[in-house]
Each structure stands twice: as C-alpha cells, then as structure tokens.
Tab-separated table of C-alpha atoms in Angstrom:
chain	number	residue	atom	x	y	z
A	179	MET	CA	112.795	87.874	79.308
A	180	ILE	CA	111.720	90.551	76.856
A	181	LYS	CA	110.878	89.915	73.230
A	182	LEU	CA	109.661	92.367	70.628
A	183	ASP	CA	108.887	91.026	67.186
A	184	ARG	CA	108.226	93.427	64.307
A	185	VAL	CA	106.565	95.950	66.573
A	186	VAL	CA	104.942	98.974	64.945
A	187	PHE	CA	103.909	102.114	66.801
A	188	SER	CA	102.862	105.524	65.467
A	189	TYR	CA	101.785	108.813	67.021
A	190	GLY	CA	99.111	109.820	64.539
A	191	GLU	CA	100.817	109.956	61.141
A	192	LYS	CA	104.299	109.777	62.642
A	193	ARG	CA	105.647	106.231	62.753
A	194	VAL	CA	108.193	105.881	65.544
A	195	LEU	CA	108.719	102.127	65.623
A	196	ASP	CA	108.533	100.438	62.240
A	197	GLY	CA	108.875	96.689	62.563
A	198	PHE	CA	111.225	96.903	65.521
A	199	SER	CA	112.524	93.632	66.986
A	200	MET	CA	114.755	92.878	69.928
A	201	THR	CA	115.277	90.351	72.682
A	202	ALA	CA	116.691	90.659	76.184
A	203	GLN	CA	117.529	87.667	78.320
A	204	SER	CA	116.825	87.576	82.048
A	205	GLY	CA	119.542	89.367	84.013
A	206	GLU	CA	120.866	91.146	80.947
A	207	LEU	CA	121.764	94.829	81.202
A	208	LEU	CA	121.107	96.713	77.981
A	209	ALA	CA	121.808	100.247	76.851
A	210	VAL	CA	119.375	101.671	74.323
A	211	MET	CA	120.900	104.319	72.083
A	212	GLY	CA	119.804	106.286	69.076
A	213	PRO	CA	119.050	109.803	67.841
A	214	SER	CA	116.327	111.904	69.465
A	215	GLY	CA	112.826	110.950	68.327
A	216	CYS	CA	113.824	107.456	67.196
A	217	GLY	CA	111.428	105.833	69.686
A	218	LYS	CA	113.599	105.008	72.713
A	219	SER	CA	111.090	106.366	75.251
A	220	THR	CA	108.235	104.837	73.263
A	221	LEU	CA	109.967	101.473	73.544
A	222	LEU	CA	110.062	101.839	77.341
A	223	HIS	CA	106.402	102.962	77.362
A	224	LEU	CA	105.467	99.797	75.487
A	225	LEU	CA	107.466	97.617	77.868
A	226	ALA	CA	105.882	99.344	80.882
A	227	GLY	CA	102.406	98.762	79.492
A	228	LEU	CA	101.636	102.468	79.130
A	229	ARG	CA	101.008	101.954	75.400
A	230	ALA	CA	100.228	98.950	73.262
A	231	PRO	CA	101.891	98.082	69.935
A	232	GLN	CA	99.720	98.728	66.894
A	233	SER	CA	101.058	95.585	65.300
A	234	GLY	CA	103.697	92.958	66.000
A	235	THR	CA	104.115	91.038	69.224
A	236	LEU	CA	105.509	92.091	72.557
A	237	THR	CA	106.372	89.647	75.337
A	238	VAL	CA	107.412	90.829	78.787
A	239	ASP	CA	107.824	88.229	81.513
A	240	GLU	CA	107.721	90.745	84.356
A	241	ARG	CA	104.232	91.770	85.521
A	242	LEU	CA	105.450	94.747	87.582
A	243	PRO	CA	108.225	96.511	85.657
A	244	VAL	CA	109.861	99.516	87.301
A	245	TYR	CA	109.977	102.672	85.213
A	246	VAL	CA	112.274	105.621	85.871
A	247	PHE	CA	110.889	108.442	83.754
A	248	GLN	CA	113.049	110.922	81.919
A	249	GLU	CA	111.582	113.705	84.115
A	250	PRO	CA	111.532	113.254	87.915
A	251	ARG	CA	107.687	113.331	88.053
A	252	LEU	CA	107.504	113.740	91.820
A	253	PHE	CA	104.216	114.712	93.479
A	254	PRO	CA	104.981	118.357	94.329
A	255	TRP	CA	102.817	118.334	97.480
A	256	LEU	CA	104.556	115.305	99.006
A	257	THR	CA	107.979	115.103	100.635
A	258	VAL	CA	110.620	112.813	99.162
A	259	THR	CA	109.772	110.039	101.627
A	260	GLU	CA	106.041	110.502	101.041
A	261	ASN	CA	106.666	110.307	97.292
A	262	ILE	CA	108.260	106.922	97.811
A	263	LEU	CA	105.571	105.747	100.239
A	264	ALA	CA	102.902	106.821	97.722
A	265	VAL	CA	103.917	104.095	95.285
A	266	LEU	CA	104.734	101.322	97.747
A	267	PRO	CA	102.175	98.684	98.685
A	268	LYS	CA	100.602	99.148	102.126
A	269	GLY	CA	102.750	97.839	104.956
A	270	ALA	CA	105.982	97.892	102.938
A	271	PRO	CA	109.079	97.751	105.176
A	272	GLU	CA	110.354	101.264	105.805
A	273	ASP	CA	114.010	100.237	105.666
A	274	ARG	CA	113.589	99.898	101.895
A	275	ILE	CA	112.972	103.636	101.729
A	276	ALA	CA	116.064	104.391	103.801
A	277	ASP	CA	118.127	101.975	101.670
A	278	SER	CA	117.100	103.528	98.391
A	279	LEU	CA	117.596	107.081	99.678
A	280	ALA	CA	121.050	106.136	100.915
A	281	LEU	CA	121.943	104.581	97.560
A	282	VAL	CA	121.185	107.818	95.710
A	283	GLY	CA	122.775	109.981	98.434
A	284	LEU	CA	119.573	111.612	99.645
A	285	SER	CA	119.355	110.247	103.192
A	286	ALA	CA	119.154	113.763	104.618
A	287	GLU	CA	116.487	114.947	102.168
A	288	GLY	CA	113.674	112.567	103.091
A	289	SER	CA	111.509	115.276	104.585
A	290	ALA	CA	112.204	117.829	101.846
A	291	LEU	CA	109.594	118.901	99.326
A	292	PRO	CA	110.532	118.589	95.635
A	293	SER	CA	110.369	122.374	95.233
A	294	SER	CA	113.333	122.715	97.595
A	295	LEU	CA	115.501	120.246	95.646
A	296	SER	CA	117.831	120.899	92.718
A	297	GLY	CA	117.161	119.238	89.361
A	298	GLY	CA	119.749	116.552	90.054
A	299	MET	CA	118.329	115.841	93.497
A	300	LYS	CA	114.830	115.473	92.039
A	301	SER	CA	116.153	112.947	89.524
A	302	ARG	CA	117.808	111.007	92.332
A	303	ALA	CA	114.626	111.121	94.434
A	304	SER	CA	112.731	109.718	91.459
A	305	LEU	CA	115.342	106.992	91.127
A	306	ALA	CA	115.077	106.223	94.865
A	307	ARG	CA	111.304	105.865	94.475
A	308	ALA	CA	111.756	103.423	91.605
A	309	LEU	CA	114.393	101.385	93.440
A	310	ALA	CA	112.302	101.151	96.625
A	311	TYR	CA	109.279	100.086	94.583
A	312	GLY	CA	111.318	97.492	92.681
A	313	ALA	CA	112.779	96.086	95.900
A	314	VAL	CA	109.400	95.869	97.652
A	315	VAL	CA	107.433	94.294	94.790
A	316	GLY	CA	110.428	92.151	93.813
A	317	SER	CA	110.477	93.364	90.235
A	318	SER	CA	113.010	91.826	87.858
A	319	LEU	CA	112.727	94.463	85.114
A	320	TYR	CA	113.963	98.060	85.302
A	321	LEU	CA	113.299	100.574	82.557
A	322	LEU	CA	115.545	103.600	82.948
A	323	ASP	CA	114.927	106.603	80.697
A	324	GLU	CA	118.052	108.768	80.916
A	325	PRO	CA	118.035	108.708	84.732
A	326	PHE	CA	121.466	110.321	85.067
A	327	SER	CA	121.082	113.163	82.558
A	328	ALA	CA	120.627	115.855	85.246
A	329	LEU	CA	123.612	114.675	87.317
A	330	ASP	CA	127.216	115.827	87.286
A	331	GLU	CA	129.950	113.532	86.014
A	332	PRO	CA	131.263	112.016	89.305
A	333	LEU	CA	127.765	111.379	90.659
A	334	ARG	CA	126.643	109.952	87.327
A	335	LYS	CA	129.529	107.470	87.359
A	336	SER	CA	129.070	106.380	90.959
A	337	LEU	CA	125.312	105.970	90.619
A	338	CYS	CA	125.648	104.103	87.344
A	339	SER	CA	128.060	101.707	89.011
A	340	ALA	CA	125.885	101.327	92.141
A	341	LEU	CA	122.823	100.521	90.028
A	342	LYS	CA	124.748	98.023	87.943
A	343	ASP	CA	125.922	96.253	91.110
A	344	ARG	CA	122.408	96.171	92.503
A	345	PHE	CA	120.897	94.769	89.316
A	346	ARG	CA	123.653	92.187	89.019
A	347	ALA	CA	123.128	91.112	92.625
A	348	SER	CA	119.371	90.699	92.195
A	349	GLY	CA	119.579	89.212	88.701
A	350	ALA	CA	117.295	91.909	87.312
A	351	THR	CA	117.046	92.853	83.650
A	352	ALA	CA	117.538	96.549	82.904
A	353	LEU	CA	117.196	98.762	79.856
A	354	LEU	CA	119.013	102.069	80.129
A	355	VAL	CA	118.197	104.743	77.576
A	356	THR	CA	121.212	106.998	77.191
A	357	HIS	CA	122.993	109.310	74.750
A	358	ASP	CA	126.337	108.859	76.457
A	359	PRO	CA	128.521	106.069	74.954
A	360	ASP	CA	130.746	105.956	78.052
A	361	GLU	CA	127.712	105.481	80.288
A	362	ALA	CA	126.406	102.763	77.975
A	363	ALA	CA	129.765	100.995	78.033
A	364	ALA	CA	130.047	101.236	81.822
A	365	PHE	CA	126.541	99.966	82.473
A	366	ALA	CA	125.519	97.540	79.785
A	367	ASP	CA	126.380	94.061	78.573
A	368	ARG	CA	125.054	95.005	75.174
A	369	VAL	CA	123.925	98.079	73.273
A	370	VAL	CA	120.653	98.183	71.330
A	371	ARG	CA	120.837	100.762	68.549
A	372	MET	CA	117.599	102.229	67.236
B	136	MET	CA	114.177	163.808	106.819
B	137	ASN	CA	111.099	161.657	106.331
B	138	ALA	CA	108.133	163.629	107.642
B	139	SER	CA	105.480	160.925	107.141
B	140	VAL	CA	104.241	159.111	110.250
B	141	LYS	CA	103.506	155.414	109.880
B	142	LEU	CA	100.418	154.513	111.907
B	143	PRO	CA	99.652	150.942	112.995
B	144	ARG	CA	97.181	149.129	110.747
B	145	THR	CA	94.393	149.106	113.361
B	146	ALA	CA	94.702	152.857	113.863
B	147	ARG	CA	94.514	153.422	110.086
B	148	VAL	CA	91.421	151.215	109.776
B	149	LEU	CA	89.749	153.051	112.682
B	150	LEU	CA	90.620	156.414	111.144
B	151	VAL	CA	89.139	155.414	107.783
B	152	ALA	CA	85.997	154.090	109.499
B	153	ALA	CA	85.704	157.280	111.554
B	154	PHE	CA	86.043	159.374	108.396
B	155	TRP	CA	83.192	157.586	106.597
B	156	LEU	CA	81.008	157.567	109.700
B	157	GLY	CA	81.615	161.309	109.872
B	158	VAL	CA	80.586	161.696	106.226
B	159	TRP	CA	77.432	159.644	106.915
B	160	ALA	CA	76.607	161.663	110.074
B	161	PHE	CA	77.145	164.935	108.216
B	162	ALA	CA	74.938	163.788	105.314
B	163	ALA	CA	72.192	162.661	107.730
B	164	TRP	CA	72.378	166.014	109.529
B	165	ARG	CA	72.175	167.892	106.208
B	166	VAL	CA	69.181	165.808	105.024
B	167	GLY	CA	67.581	166.215	108.420
B	168	LEU	CA	64.988	163.471	107.866
B	169	SER	CA	65.651	160.044	109.368
B	170	LEU	CA	63.023	158.564	107.055
B	171	LEU	CA	65.376	159.267	104.136
B	172	LEU	CA	68.752	158.930	105.820
B	173	PRO	CA	68.990	158.013	109.500
B	174	SER	CA	72.086	159.041	111.427
B	175	PRO	CA	74.688	156.475	112.490
B	176	ALA	CA	73.705	157.043	116.122
B	177	LEU	CA	70.032	156.260	115.417
B	178	VAL	CA	70.977	153.101	113.455
B	179	ALA	CA	73.312	151.992	116.262
B	180	LYS	CA	70.541	152.586	118.839
B	181	THR	CA	68.066	150.580	116.733
B	182	LEU	CA	70.573	147.761	116.287
B	183	TRP	CA	71.284	147.723	120.022
B	184	GLY	CA	67.571	147.382	120.661
B	185	MET	CA	67.315	144.519	118.149
B	186	LEU	CA	70.242	142.697	119.750
B	187	GLY	CA	68.282	142.434	122.988
B	188	THR	CA	65.435	140.417	121.437
B	189	ALA	CA	65.239	136.675	120.868
B	190	VAL	CA	63.549	137.242	117.504
B	191	PHE	CA	66.732	138.854	116.178
B	192	TYR	CA	68.796	135.729	116.791
B	193	GLN	CA	66.060	133.435	115.451
B	194	THR	CA	65.860	135.570	112.302
B	195	VAL	CA	69.622	135.595	111.760
B	196	GLY	CA	69.822	131.873	112.533
B	197	ARG	CA	67.082	131.025	110.058
B	198	SER	CA	68.753	133.058	107.272
B	199	LEU	CA	72.125	131.490	107.981
B	200	LEU	CA	70.504	128.059	107.947
B	201	ASN	CA	68.791	128.739	104.604
B	202	VAL	CA	71.991	129.858	102.938
B	203	THR	CA	74.242	127.260	104.583
B	204	ALA	CA	71.929	124.421	103.571
B	205	GLY	CA	71.987	125.706	99.982
B	206	ILE	CA	75.771	126.064	99.981
B	207	LEU	CA	76.428	122.590	101.402
B	208	PHE	CA	74.017	120.960	98.970
B	209	ALA	CA	75.463	122.885	96.003
B	210	VAL	CA	79.058	122.046	96.928
B	211	ALA	CA	78.291	118.345	97.365
B	212	VAL	CA	76.296	118.074	94.132
B	213	GLY	CA	78.728	120.297	92.178
B	214	VAL	CA	81.752	118.180	93.125
B	215	LEU	CA	79.963	114.893	92.530
B	216	LEU	CA	78.557	116.032	89.196
B	217	ALA	CA	81.957	117.283	88.008
B	218	ALA	CA	83.541	113.942	88.950
B	219	VAL	CA	80.842	111.970	87.107
B	220	CYS	CA	81.075	114.280	84.067
B	221	ARG	CA	84.814	113.556	83.811
B	222	ARG	CA	83.991	109.875	83.438
B	223	VAL	CA	80.905	110.260	81.257
B	224	ARG	CA	81.867	112.806	78.616
B	225	PHE	CA	78.396	112.877	77.096
B	226	LEU	CA	76.921	113.950	80.437
B	227	ARG	CA	79.395	116.851	80.524
B	228	GLU	CA	78.302	117.987	77.068
B	229	LEU	CA	74.703	117.677	78.197
B	230	ILE	CA	75.209	119.705	81.365
B	231	LEU	CA	77.552	122.420	80.050
B	232	PRO	CA	74.808	124.471	78.280
B	233	LEU	CA	72.599	124.256	81.372
B	234	ILE	CA	75.401	125.554	83.581
B	235	THR	CA	76.119	128.352	81.082
B	236	VAL	CA	72.452	129.364	81.046
B	237	VAL	CA	72.205	129.301	84.863
B	238	LYS	CA	75.342	131.447	85.140
B	239	ALA	CA	74.035	133.992	82.622
B	240	THR	CA	70.500	134.281	84.027
B	241	PRO	CA	69.878	137.269	86.352
B	242	VAL	CA	69.356	136.217	89.966
B	243	ALA	CA	66.103	138.192	90.168
B	244	SER	CA	64.584	136.115	87.334
B	245	PHE	CA	65.406	132.944	89.222
B	246	ILE	CA	63.954	134.314	92.447
B	247	VAL	CA	60.627	135.062	90.773
B	248	LEU	CA	60.563	131.668	89.070
B	249	ALA	CA	61.575	129.847	92.237
B	250	LEU	CA	58.770	131.600	94.090
B	251	ILE	CA	56.336	129.973	91.684
B	252	TRP	CA	58.084	126.594	91.580
B	253	VAL	CA	59.018	125.838	95.183
B	254	GLY	CA	57.228	128.369	97.393
B	255	ALA	CA	58.674	131.149	99.567
B	256	PRO	CA	60.335	129.086	102.359
B	257	ARG	CA	62.609	127.210	99.946
B	258	VAL	CA	63.520	130.102	97.649
B	259	PRO	CA	66.658	131.368	99.497
B	260	ALA	CA	68.227	127.894	99.651
B	261	LEU	CA	67.398	127.216	96.002
B	262	ILE	CA	68.863	130.551	94.897
B	263	THR	CA	72.014	129.806	96.878
B	264	VAL	CA	72.259	126.460	95.093
B	265	LEU	CA	71.871	128.153	91.716
B	266	ILE	CA	74.646	130.613	92.558
B	267	VAL	CA	77.128	128.157	94.059
B	268	LEU	CA	76.626	124.981	92.022
B	269	PRO	CA	77.711	126.320	88.597
B	270	VAL	CA	80.842	127.915	90.049
B	271	VAL	CA	81.812	124.754	91.966
B	272	TRP	CA	81.051	122.514	88.980
B	273	THR	CA	83.038	124.697	86.550
B	274	ASN	CA	86.077	124.986	88.815
B	275	VAL	CA	86.191	121.342	89.872
B	276	ASP	CA	85.715	120.297	86.244
B	277	GLU	CA	88.642	122.518	85.262
B	278	GLY	CA	90.739	121.232	88.161
B	279	LEU	CA	90.099	117.635	87.102
B	280	SER	CA	91.053	118.447	83.520
B	281	LYS	CA	94.330	120.012	84.725
B	282	ILE	CA	95.615	116.954	86.585
B	283	ASP	CA	99.169	116.470	85.364
B	284	PRO	CA	99.126	113.617	82.809
B	285	GLN	CA	102.731	112.790	83.699
B	286	LEU	CA	101.738	112.180	87.316
B	287	ARG	CA	98.802	110.089	86.101
B	288	GLU	CA	101.339	107.900	84.282
B	289	VAL	CA	103.353	107.569	87.487
B	290	ALA	CA	100.200	106.338	89.240
B	291	VAL	CA	99.579	103.828	86.433
B	292	VAL	CA	103.155	102.556	86.201
B	293	TYR	CA	103.448	102.077	89.951
B	294	ARG	CA	99.986	100.488	90.207
B	295	MET	CA	98.766	102.959	92.822
B	296	PRO	CA	95.440	101.759	94.247
B	297	TYR	CA	92.347	103.751	93.204
B	298	TRP	CA	91.666	105.517	96.504
B	299	ARG	CA	95.327	106.364	96.968
B	300	ARG	CA	95.304	107.985	93.518
B	301	VAL	CA	92.246	110.002	94.524
B	302	ARG	CA	93.821	111.045	97.834
B	303	LEU	CA	97.352	111.774	96.651
B	304	LEU	CA	96.808	112.916	93.068
B	305	VAL	CA	93.224	114.020	92.423
B	306	PHE	CA	92.457	115.854	95.688
B	307	PRO	CA	95.667	117.917	95.809
B	308	SER	CA	95.363	118.782	92.101
B	309	VAL	CA	91.742	119.907	92.364
B	310	ARG	CA	91.980	121.575	95.786
B	311	PRO	CA	93.113	125.059	94.589
B	312	TYR	CA	90.297	125.159	92.021
B	313	PHE	CA	87.722	123.986	94.567
B	314	LEU	CA	88.785	126.512	97.187
B	315	ALA	CA	88.793	129.317	94.603
B	316	ALA	CA	85.211	128.336	93.726
B	317	CYS	CA	84.194	128.454	97.384
B	318	ARG	CA	85.878	131.800	97.867
B	319	THR	CA	84.145	133.299	94.825
B	320	SER	CA	80.712	131.910	95.467
B	321	LEU	CA	80.231	132.102	99.252
B	322	GLY	CA	79.953	135.891	99.590
B	323	LEU	CA	77.860	135.988	96.446
B	324	ALA	CA	75.597	133.235	97.751
B	325	TRP	CA	74.988	135.031	101.035
B	326	LYS	CA	74.011	138.279	99.284
B	327	ALA	CA	71.853	136.465	96.713
B	328	GLY	CA	70.203	134.475	99.499
B	329	ILE	CA	69.258	137.679	101.331
B	330	ALA	CA	68.003	139.210	98.046
B	331	ALA	CA	65.863	136.093	97.580
B	332	GLU	CA	64.473	136.529	101.099
B	333	ILE	CA	63.622	140.171	100.416
B	334	ILE	CA	61.576	139.210	97.351
B	335	ALA	CA	60.181	135.852	98.524
B	336	ARG	CA	59.610	136.899	102.158
B	337	PRO	CA	59.832	133.537	103.877
B	338	ARG	CA	58.733	133.599	107.516
B	339	MET	CA	61.360	134.889	109.941
B	340	SER	CA	64.401	135.827	107.849
B	341	ILE	CA	66.674	138.843	107.481
B	342	GLY	CA	65.343	139.597	104.002
B	343	THR	CA	61.755	139.546	105.246
B	344	ALA	CA	62.724	141.806	108.155
B	345	ILE	CA	64.301	144.279	105.697
B	346	ASN	CA	61.178	144.172	103.558
B	347	ASP	CA	58.919	144.678	106.583
B	348	ALA	CA	61.025	147.656	107.670
B	349	ARG	CA	60.700	149.120	104.153
B	350	GLN	CA	56.918	148.699	104.214
B	351	TYR	CA	56.593	150.530	107.536
B	352	LEU	CA	59.165	153.137	106.483
B	353	LEU	CA	61.458	152.140	109.356
B	354	THR	CA	64.559	153.241	107.480
B	355	GLU	CA	66.819	153.011	110.528
B	356	GLU	CA	65.775	149.363	110.951
B	357	MET	CA	66.553	148.680	107.250
B	358	PHE	CA	69.987	150.175	107.817
B	359	ALA	CA	70.468	148.117	110.985
B	360	TRP	CA	69.553	144.858	109.225
B	361	THR	CA	71.743	145.770	106.255
B	362	PHE	CA	74.588	146.360	108.698
B	363	VAL	CA	73.956	142.867	110.106
B	364	VAL	CA	74.076	141.405	106.560
B	365	ILE	CA	77.385	143.172	105.853
B	366	LEU	CA	78.844	142.069	109.183
B	367	LEU	CA	77.827	138.440	108.626
B	368	SER	CA	79.177	138.591	105.060
B	369	LEU	CA	82.527	139.777	106.434
B	370	LEU	CA	82.473	137.090	109.135
B	371	ILE	CA	81.740	134.361	106.557
B	372	GLU	CA	84.589	135.650	104.396
B	373	LEU	CA	86.953	135.860	107.373
B	374	GLY	CA	85.954	132.369	108.505
B	375	PHE	CA	86.525	130.969	105.085
B	376	THR	CA	89.834	132.799	104.684
B	377	ALA	CA	90.972	131.246	107.978
B	378	LEU	CA	89.852	127.857	106.704
B	379	PHE	CA	91.625	128.534	103.409
B	380	ASP	CA	94.844	129.399	105.219
B	381	ARG	CA	94.535	126.215	107.267
B	382	PHE	CA	93.738	123.803	104.439
B	383	GLY	CA	94.048	125.900	101.283
B	384	THR	CA	97.671	125.749	100.335
B	385	GLY	CA	98.896	122.199	100.500
B	386	LYS	CA	102.555	121.529	101.079
B	387	GLY	CA	104.470	122.194	97.913
B	388	ASP	CA	101.604	123.956	96.136
B	389	PRO	CA	102.872	126.622	93.811
B	390	ALA	CA	102.839	129.944	95.675
C-alpha cells in the first residue's frame, strides 16, 4: 500500500508538490497524469526513496520498489544482458533475464551495446532490466515514468497490455506516469490527476 | 593521369629518417669538429661500443627503475588521493592549491630542492612523482566529478552493492580520464627523470652518464646516450599506446 498525506516538496524556491495526498491499495494499477512540471516524476522519486518529502507523511509498504526511469539510463559500456545482470542480486536465475527480454521483444539483442540500439529499443531494454529486477527481488511496487513514450503505437499497446497482465498476475501495485489518456485507460484501474 | 606515387608507410618513414640523417651528416662534415657536432657514423660506433658493456644495461636499468618506481607510486597515491578527496570535500580544497603550485613550479627548481631534501639517489624518483601525481590527481578527480548522476540514481534505485558500483560505474567512467593522465605524464616523467639525473648525478644512471660525457667533452657519447633516452621514450610511449588500445577504450565508450 502507498499513502501520501499532505506531502510538500520544493526544488529550491519552486514548490512542485504542495500538500499532495493520495492512496494506492495493494494490487492497484494507477495512471498518474498532469501537465509537465506538475511533479509526476518527483512523486515517483519520493516513492522510490530517491528524495524525501520536506513535510507531510509518506508510507510505502514495499522496501524494494522497481523504478523505470523516463530515460533508458543504460550503462553504455555494458551489453543489454550485462545491464540487467548489473542490477540483479548475485546468483539470480538467468531465465529471468531471458523472460524479461522476451517480454519486451529484445531476445536477439542481449549481446548488443546500447549505442547500437534505437531509442525505442533502449527504452525496452531499460524496461526489461526493471522487470527482471522486480521478478528476482519479488517486488510488489512498480514505478513507471513514461516507459512507452519512445515506442510506436502498436508496440506501445502490446507492451502496455503485457505489463498489465504481468502485474495483475503477480498482484503488484503499479504507478504509470503518462500523457496519453488512451494508455491510461488501457492500463489503469484509476487515474490520479496532479 | 595521377602522376604521384604512393609509397608504403615504412618506406616513407625510412626516407624521412634518411633525409634528416643526411642533413646531420652534412652539418657534421661542414663543422668538421666532432667535439662540437659528431657525425651519425661516429655516434653509431660509440653506441655500438656501449651496447657491448654490462655497465650500459645496468645504467639503463637503474634509470628505468628510478622512473618506474616514481610513476607507480605517483599513480597509486594520485588515484587514492582523488578518491578520498571526493568523499572529504575539505581535503580537496586543502590539496587543490598545493597541486596547482606543484604544476606551476619549474622542474629545475624542484630538482635543486629535492637534492637538498632527499639526496641524489632519490631525486629522479621524487621528480617523477612530482610530475605524474598532479596530472593523475587532477584527471581522476575530474573523471569522478563527471560520473553520470542519472546512472548513480540507477545504482541507488536498484540497490547495487558498493563494489559492483565501483566496478561497473566508477571505473568505466573514470578510465578515459585516468588513461589520458597516464598518456600525458609518462613521456614527461621519463624526460624529467633524466633531467633530474643530469643535475643530481645519482650513481649509475643515464643522466649521470650524460653529465660525465659532458665533463670529459665526449660529445659523441652524449649524443649516444641522448639517442638511448629518445629510443626508450618512444618505447615507453609505444608500450603504453599498446596497453591503451588493449584496455583503453571500454566497450561502448564514446569514440
């Protein structure tokens, strides 16, 4: 479960979250929508523990949330598979890597370096890394910051649906930041407007 | 029709070398006094004679040892100090002026001071340290400051263990800066080390041999030793370039 109660967060003088409150039940799939700069990514940063609220209370039940950043953020000197291995605990089963690569349609790109991938492929590799990590550590919270923005329409739809199925099956909670109302409707049980 | 003839690289290098050797031989012939300018043939003969003695190899070995010891020490301390300074900001502020002063001070001033402080045998190694350490420290410090903050966040979010972060994030990020520092400072260190030997005259070293040759007006021997210094400098550079090609560009490094 996630609970934010009158959370305040500012970058210097600029207040991005001003008494923001929300709750998400376990297993709930949420879409987070709002204009640029309204604090959607900041909200995910707070939930991931990258930043702390300046006031208000924040409760996150999951100790190891999975974060898919807006940018792919792959280690440029590591192959796709190595990028996934880099974040997995030692001795993690390798079939998790193959599973996650297959889910995002990158089974053939495991030995490719990020520099040889297109923007969309990098985003999918980043997603595969997050999914493998989540599966291995058994995380029940996924924070997805516009993970499909670099993908074309058919791929975006199929991936969105595949992720939804996976989260439903595992009972995970997920917050998807998106600007696309159709994507929000297809993925989420509920929309949080900021 | 294209009239130009494209020669193989080796042939061009040999032609250029032959041209300058010719210029040198002509100049030596014009001067006509080997005390002022010995001919290439006389220098080659002197060098050939030196190559047949055990002292030559002991002298070269000792000089290489002096400089190598200095380089290894400077690299180790420079890297360690840069890493500590990243964690302790005050230490960085404390050290920065010292590094700036060391970089700006003429090598000759240091050689004279070192002669007083540590005695002739240790001067070449100390001078090498003073040349290499600031460059390594500055570059590694810069490399550490340029680690991508977005990748740092990835390491935090995915709870990457400390040593894995060092191995997969810090080392690859700093490596180009570190290797650039080595490339810049190694040749410089070798030449400064020899200069230190010439002034400090430690027992059995190339610099001392050059100085001795100067004292006895054995100009051809000075030329022969200088040739050895140049050759070793090239070999060090070639060796390091080979090492750089082997380990320098990590997979996926920007070209």
